[in-house]
Amino acid sequence: FGLWAYAARELGPVRLGMFAPLIPVFGVLIGMPVLNEFPTAVQWAGIAAVILGLLIINSIGLIRSKT
């Protein structure tokens, strides 16, 4: 929670809100070594979809900021 509050202060709530979908991704990835769990194919697909979505949104933002 402290890291999230620090990031909100540094990045601002709008930019930080773009990364909220990564919270479950990190939960799954942290569960691998901590709980000795391995994600299913559906979970890997979900992780890929979240990351791809963030890349698309951020690339659109970069294109719009350059014009």
Short mmCIF file of N, CA, C and O in Angstrom, two decimals:
data_model
loop_
_atom_site.label_atom_id
_atom_site.label_comp_id
_atom_site.label_asym_id
_atom_site.label_seq_id
_atom_site.Cartn_x
_atom_site.Cartn_y
_atom_site.Cartn_z
N PHE A 1 0.81 -1.19 0.00
CA PHE A 1 0.00 0.00 0.00
C PHE A 1 0.86 1.26 0.00
O PHE A 1 0.54 2.24 -0.65
N GLY A 2 1.95 1.21 0.73
CA GLY A 2 2.84 2.36 0.80
C GLY A 2 3.44 2.70 -0.55
O GLY A 2 3.57 3.87 -0.91
N LEU A 3 3.80 1.68 -1.30
CA LEU A 3 4.36 1.90 -2.64
C LEU A 3 3.31 2.52 -3.56
O LEU A 3 3.62 3.41 -4.36
N TRP A 4 2.07 2.06 -3.45
CA TRP A 4 0.99 2.61 -4.28
C TRP A 4 0.75 4.08 -3.93
O TRP A 4 0.56 4.91 -4.82
N ALA A 5 0.76 4.41 -2.64
CA ALA A 5 0.56 5.80 -2.22
C ALA A 5 1.71 6.68 -2.71
O ALA A 5 1.48 7.81 -3.16
N TYR A 6 2.92 6.17 -2.64
CA TYR A 6 4.07 6.92 -3.15
C TYR A 6 3.94 7.16 -4.65
O TYR A 6 4.17 8.26 -5.14
N ALA A 7 3.56 6.13 -5.38
CA ALA A 7 3.40 6.26 -6.84
C ALA A 7 2.28 7.24 -7.16
O ALA A 7 2.39 8.00 -8.12
N ALA A 8 1.20 7.24 -6.39
CA ALA A 8 0.11 8.18 -6.62
C ALA A 8 0.58 9.62 -6.43
O ALA A 8 0.20 10.51 -7.19
N ARG A 9 1.42 9.83 -5.45
CA ARG A 9 1.93 11.16 -5.20
C ARG A 9 2.89 11.60 -6.32
O ARG A 9 2.87 12.73 -6.76
N GLU A 10 3.71 10.69 -6.80
CA GLU A 10 4.70 11.03 -7.82
C GLU A 10 4.11 11.11 -9.23
O GLU A 10 4.45 12.00 -9.99
N LEU A 11 3.26 10.16 -9.58
CA LEU A 11 2.72 10.08 -10.94
C LEU A 11 1.40 10.82 -11.11
O LEU A 11 1.07 11.24 -12.22
N GLY A 12 0.66 10.92 -10.04
CA GLY A 12 -0.68 11.49 -10.13
C GLY A 12 -1.70 10.38 -10.33
O GLY A 12 -1.38 9.30 -10.84
N PRO A 13 -2.92 10.62 -9.93
CA PRO A 13 -3.93 9.57 -9.96
C PRO A 13 -4.31 9.10 -11.36
O PRO A 13 -4.62 7.93 -11.55
N VAL A 14 -4.27 9.99 -12.34
CA VAL A 14 -4.67 9.59 -13.69
C VAL A 14 -3.66 8.62 -14.29
O VAL A 14 -4.02 7.57 -14.81
N ARG A 15 -2.38 8.95 -14.22
CA ARG A 15 -1.36 8.06 -14.77
C ARG A 15 -1.29 6.76 -13.99
O ARG A 15 -1.09 5.69 -14.54
N LEU A 16 -1.44 6.84 -12.68
CA LEU A 16 -1.38 5.64 -11.86
C LEU A 16 -2.57 4.72 -12.14
O LEU A 16 -2.44 3.50 -12.12
N GLY A 17 -3.73 5.32 -12.42
CA GLY A 17 -4.92 4.53 -12.71
C GLY A 17 -4.77 3.63 -13.92
O GLY A 17 -5.42 2.59 -14.02
N MET A 18 -3.90 4.01 -14.85
CA MET A 18 -3.67 3.17 -16.03
C MET A 18 -3.03 1.84 -15.65
O MET A 18 -3.17 0.85 -16.36
N PHE A 19 -2.33 1.82 -14.52
CA PHE A 19 -1.62 0.61 -14.13
C PHE A 19 -2.37 -0.25 -13.12
O PHE A 19 -1.87 -1.27 -12.68
N ALA A 20 -3.59 0.14 -12.77
CA ALA A 20 -4.39 -0.64 -11.84
C ALA A 20 -4.65 -2.07 -12.33
O ALA A 20 -4.69 -2.99 -11.52
N PRO A 21 -4.80 -2.31 -13.65
CA PRO A 21 -5.00 -3.69 -14.08
C PRO A 21 -3.80 -4.61 -13.81
O PRO A 21 -3.93 -5.83 -13.88
N LEU A 22 -2.65 -4.03 -13.48
CA LEU A 22 -1.48 -4.87 -13.19
C LEU A 22 -1.51 -5.48 -11.79
O LEU A 22 -0.74 -6.39 -11.50
N ILE A 23 -2.41 -5.01 -10.94
CA ILE A 23 -2.46 -5.54 -9.57
C ILE A 23 -2.72 -7.05 -9.56
O ILE A 23 -1.98 -7.80 -8.92
N PRO A 24 -3.74 -7.57 -10.28
CA PRO A 24 -3.91 -9.03 -10.28
C PRO A 24 -2.76 -9.76 -10.98
O PRO A 24 -2.43 -10.90 -10.62
N VAL A 25 -2.16 -9.11 -11.96
CA VAL A 25 -1.01 -9.74 -12.65
C VAL A 25 0.12 -9.98 -11.64
O VAL A 25 0.68 -11.07 -11.57
N PHE A 26 0.43 -8.95 -10.86
CA PHE A 26 1.48 -9.11 -9.85
C PHE A 26 1.06 -10.12 -8.79
O PHE A 26 1.90 -10.86 -8.26
N GLY A 27 -0.22 -10.17 -8.47
CA GLY A 27 -0.69 -11.16 -7.51
C GLY A 27 -0.44 -12.59 -7.99
O GLY A 27 0.02 -13.44 -7.23
N VAL A 28 -0.70 -12.84 -9.26
CA VAL A 28 -0.46 -14.17 -9.83
C VAL A 28 1.04 -14.46 -9.87
O VAL A 28 1.49 -15.55 -9.50
N LEU A 29 1.82 -13.47 -10.31
CA LEU A 29 3.27 -13.69 -10.43
C LEU A 29 3.95 -13.86 -9.07
O LEU A 29 4.88 -14.65 -8.93
N ILE A 30 3.47 -13.14 -8.05
CA ILE A 30 4.04 -13.29 -6.71
C ILE A 30 3.63 -14.64 -6.12
O ILE A 30 4.37 -15.24 -5.35
N GLY A 31 2.45 -15.12 -6.50
CA GLY A 31 2.00 -16.42 -6.01
C GLY A 31 2.84 -17.58 -6.49
O GLY A 31 2.83 -18.65 -5.87
N MET A 32 3.56 -17.39 -7.58
CA MET A 32 4.39 -18.49 -8.09
C MET A 32 5.48 -18.90 -7.09
O MET A 32 5.52 -20.05 -6.67
N PRO A 33 6.36 -18.00 -6.67
CA PRO A 33 7.39 -18.44 -5.72
C PRO A 33 6.89 -18.54 -4.28
O PRO A 33 7.34 -19.40 -3.52
N VAL A 34 5.95 -17.67 -3.90
CA VAL A 34 5.52 -17.62 -2.52
C VAL A 34 4.62 -18.80 -2.17
O VAL A 34 4.79 -19.44 -1.13
N LEU A 35 3.66 -19.10 -3.03
CA LEU A 35 2.70 -20.16 -2.75
C LEU A 35 2.95 -21.44 -3.55
O LEU A 35 2.18 -22.39 -3.46
N ASN A 36 4.01 -21.41 -4.37
CA ASN A 36 4.37 -22.56 -5.20
C ASN A 36 3.22 -22.95 -6.14
O ASN A 36 2.91 -24.12 -6.31
N GLU A 37 2.59 -21.93 -6.71
CA GLU A 37 1.50 -22.15 -7.67
C GLU A 37 2.00 -21.80 -9.06
O GLU A 37 2.88 -20.97 -9.22
N PHE A 38 1.42 -22.45 -10.05
CA PHE A 38 1.78 -22.13 -11.42
C PHE A 38 0.51 -21.71 -12.16
O PHE A 38 -0.51 -22.39 -12.08
N PRO A 39 0.55 -20.57 -12.85
CA PRO A 39 -0.65 -20.09 -13.54
C PRO A 39 -1.12 -21.05 -14.62
O PRO A 39 -0.32 -21.71 -15.30
N THR A 40 -2.44 -21.10 -14.80
CA THR A 40 -3.02 -21.91 -15.86
C THR A 40 -2.89 -21.18 -17.19
O THR A 40 -2.49 -20.01 -17.24
N ALA A 41 -3.26 -21.84 -18.26
CA ALA A 41 -3.20 -21.23 -19.59
C ALA A 41 -4.12 -20.01 -19.66
O ALA A 41 -3.77 -18.99 -20.29
N VAL A 42 -5.27 -20.09 -19.02
CA VAL A 42 -6.20 -18.96 -19.02
C VAL A 42 -5.59 -17.78 -18.28
O VAL A 42 -5.72 -16.63 -18.71
N GLN A 43 -4.92 -18.03 -17.17
CA GLN A 43 -4.28 -16.95 -16.43
C GLN A 43 -3.15 -16.32 -17.24
O GLN A 43 -2.99 -15.10 -17.24
N TRP A 44 -2.37 -17.14 -17.93
CA TRP A 44 -1.30 -16.59 -18.78
C TRP A 44 -1.91 -15.75 -19.90
O TRP A 44 -1.38 -14.69 -20.25
N ALA A 45 -3.02 -16.20 -20.46
CA ALA A 45 -3.69 -15.42 -21.51
C ALA A 45 -4.20 -14.09 -20.94
O ALA A 45 -4.11 -13.05 -21.59
N GLY A 46 -4.71 -14.12 -19.73
CA GLY A 46 -5.17 -12.89 -19.09
C GLY A 46 -4.02 -11.93 -18.82
O GLY A 46 -4.15 -10.71 -19.03
N ILE A 47 -2.90 -12.46 -18.37
CA ILE A 47 -1.71 -11.63 -18.14
C ILE A 47 -1.27 -11.00 -19.45
O ILE A 47 -0.98 -9.79 -19.52
N ALA A 48 -1.24 -11.78 -20.51
CA ALA A 48 -0.84 -11.26 -21.82
C ALA A 48 -1.82 -10.20 -22.30
O ALA A 48 -1.40 -9.17 -22.85
N ALA A 49 -3.10 -10.40 -22.08
CA ALA A 49 -4.11 -9.43 -22.52
C ALA A 49 -3.96 -8.12 -21.77
O ALA A 49 -4.06 -7.04 -22.36
N VAL A 50 -3.70 -8.19 -20.47
CA VAL A 50 -3.52 -6.97 -19.68
C VAL A 50 -2.30 -6.21 -20.15
O VAL A 50 -2.34 -4.99 -20.37
N ILE A 51 -1.18 -6.91 -20.34
CA ILE A 51 0.05 -6.25 -20.77
C ILE A 51 -0.11 -5.68 -22.17
O ILE A 51 0.30 -4.55 -22.44
N LEU A 52 -0.73 -6.43 -23.06
CA LEU A 52 -0.96 -5.93 -24.41
C LEU A 52 -1.85 -4.70 -24.40
O LEU A 52 -1.59 -3.71 -25.10
N GLY A 53 -2.89 -4.73 -23.60
CA GLY A 53 -3.77 -3.58 -23.48
C GLY A 53 -3.06 -2.34 -22.97
O GLY A 53 -3.24 -1.24 -23.49
N LEU A 54 -2.20 -2.52 -21.97
CA LEU A 54 -1.44 -1.39 -21.45
C LEU A 54 -0.46 -0.85 -22.49
O LEU A 54 -0.28 0.37 -22.61
N LEU A 55 0.16 -1.75 -23.24
CA LEU A 55 1.08 -1.29 -24.30
C LEU A 55 0.33 -0.50 -25.37
O LEU A 55 0.82 0.53 -25.84
N ILE A 56 -0.84 -0.97 -25.74
CA ILE A 56 -1.63 -0.26 -26.76
C ILE A 56 -2.05 1.11 -26.24
O ILE A 56 -1.89 2.12 -26.94
N ILE A 57 -2.57 1.17 -25.04
CA ILE A 57 -3.02 2.44 -24.47
C ILE A 57 -1.86 3.42 -24.34
O ILE A 57 -1.98 4.60 -24.68
N ASN A 58 -0.72 2.93 -23.87
CA ASN A 58 0.43 3.82 -23.72
C ASN A 58 0.98 4.27 -25.05
O ASN A 58 1.44 5.40 -25.19
N SER A 59 0.96 3.41 -26.07
CA SER A 59 1.46 3.82 -27.38
C SER A 59 0.53 4.83 -28.02
O SER A 59 0.98 5.76 -28.68
N ILE A 60 -0.78 4.71 -27.80
CA ILE A 60 -1.73 5.71 -28.31
C ILE A 60 -1.46 7.05 -27.62
O ILE A 60 -1.48 8.10 -28.26
N GLY A 61 -1.19 7.02 -26.34
CA GLY A 61 -0.89 8.25 -25.61
C GLY A 61 0.37 8.91 -26.11
O GLY A 61 0.45 10.13 -26.21
N LEU A 62 1.37 8.12 -26.46
CA LEU A 62 2.62 8.68 -26.99
C LEU A 62 2.39 9.31 -28.35
O LEU A 62 2.92 10.37 -28.66
N ILE A 63 1.58 8.67 -29.17
CA ILE A 63 1.29 9.20 -30.52
C ILE A 63 0.53 10.52 -30.38
O ILE A 63 0.84 11.49 -31.05
N ARG A 64 -0.46 10.56 -29.50
CA ARG A 64 -1.26 11.78 -29.33
C ARG A 64 -0.43 12.92 -28.73
O ARG A 64 -0.64 14.07 -29.06
N SER A 65 0.52 12.60 -27.84
CA SER A 65 1.30 13.65 -27.23
C SER A 65 2.31 14.26 -28.20
O SER A 65 2.75 15.38 -28.03
N LYS A 66 2.68 13.53 -29.25
CA LYS A 66 3.63 14.03 -30.24
C LYS A 66 2.97 14.92 -31.28
O LYS A 66 3.62 15.68 -31.96
N THR A 67 1.65 14.83 -31.41
CA THR A 67 0.97 15.63 -32.44
C THR A 67 0.38 16.89 -31.86
O THR A 67 0.24 17.11 -30.74
#
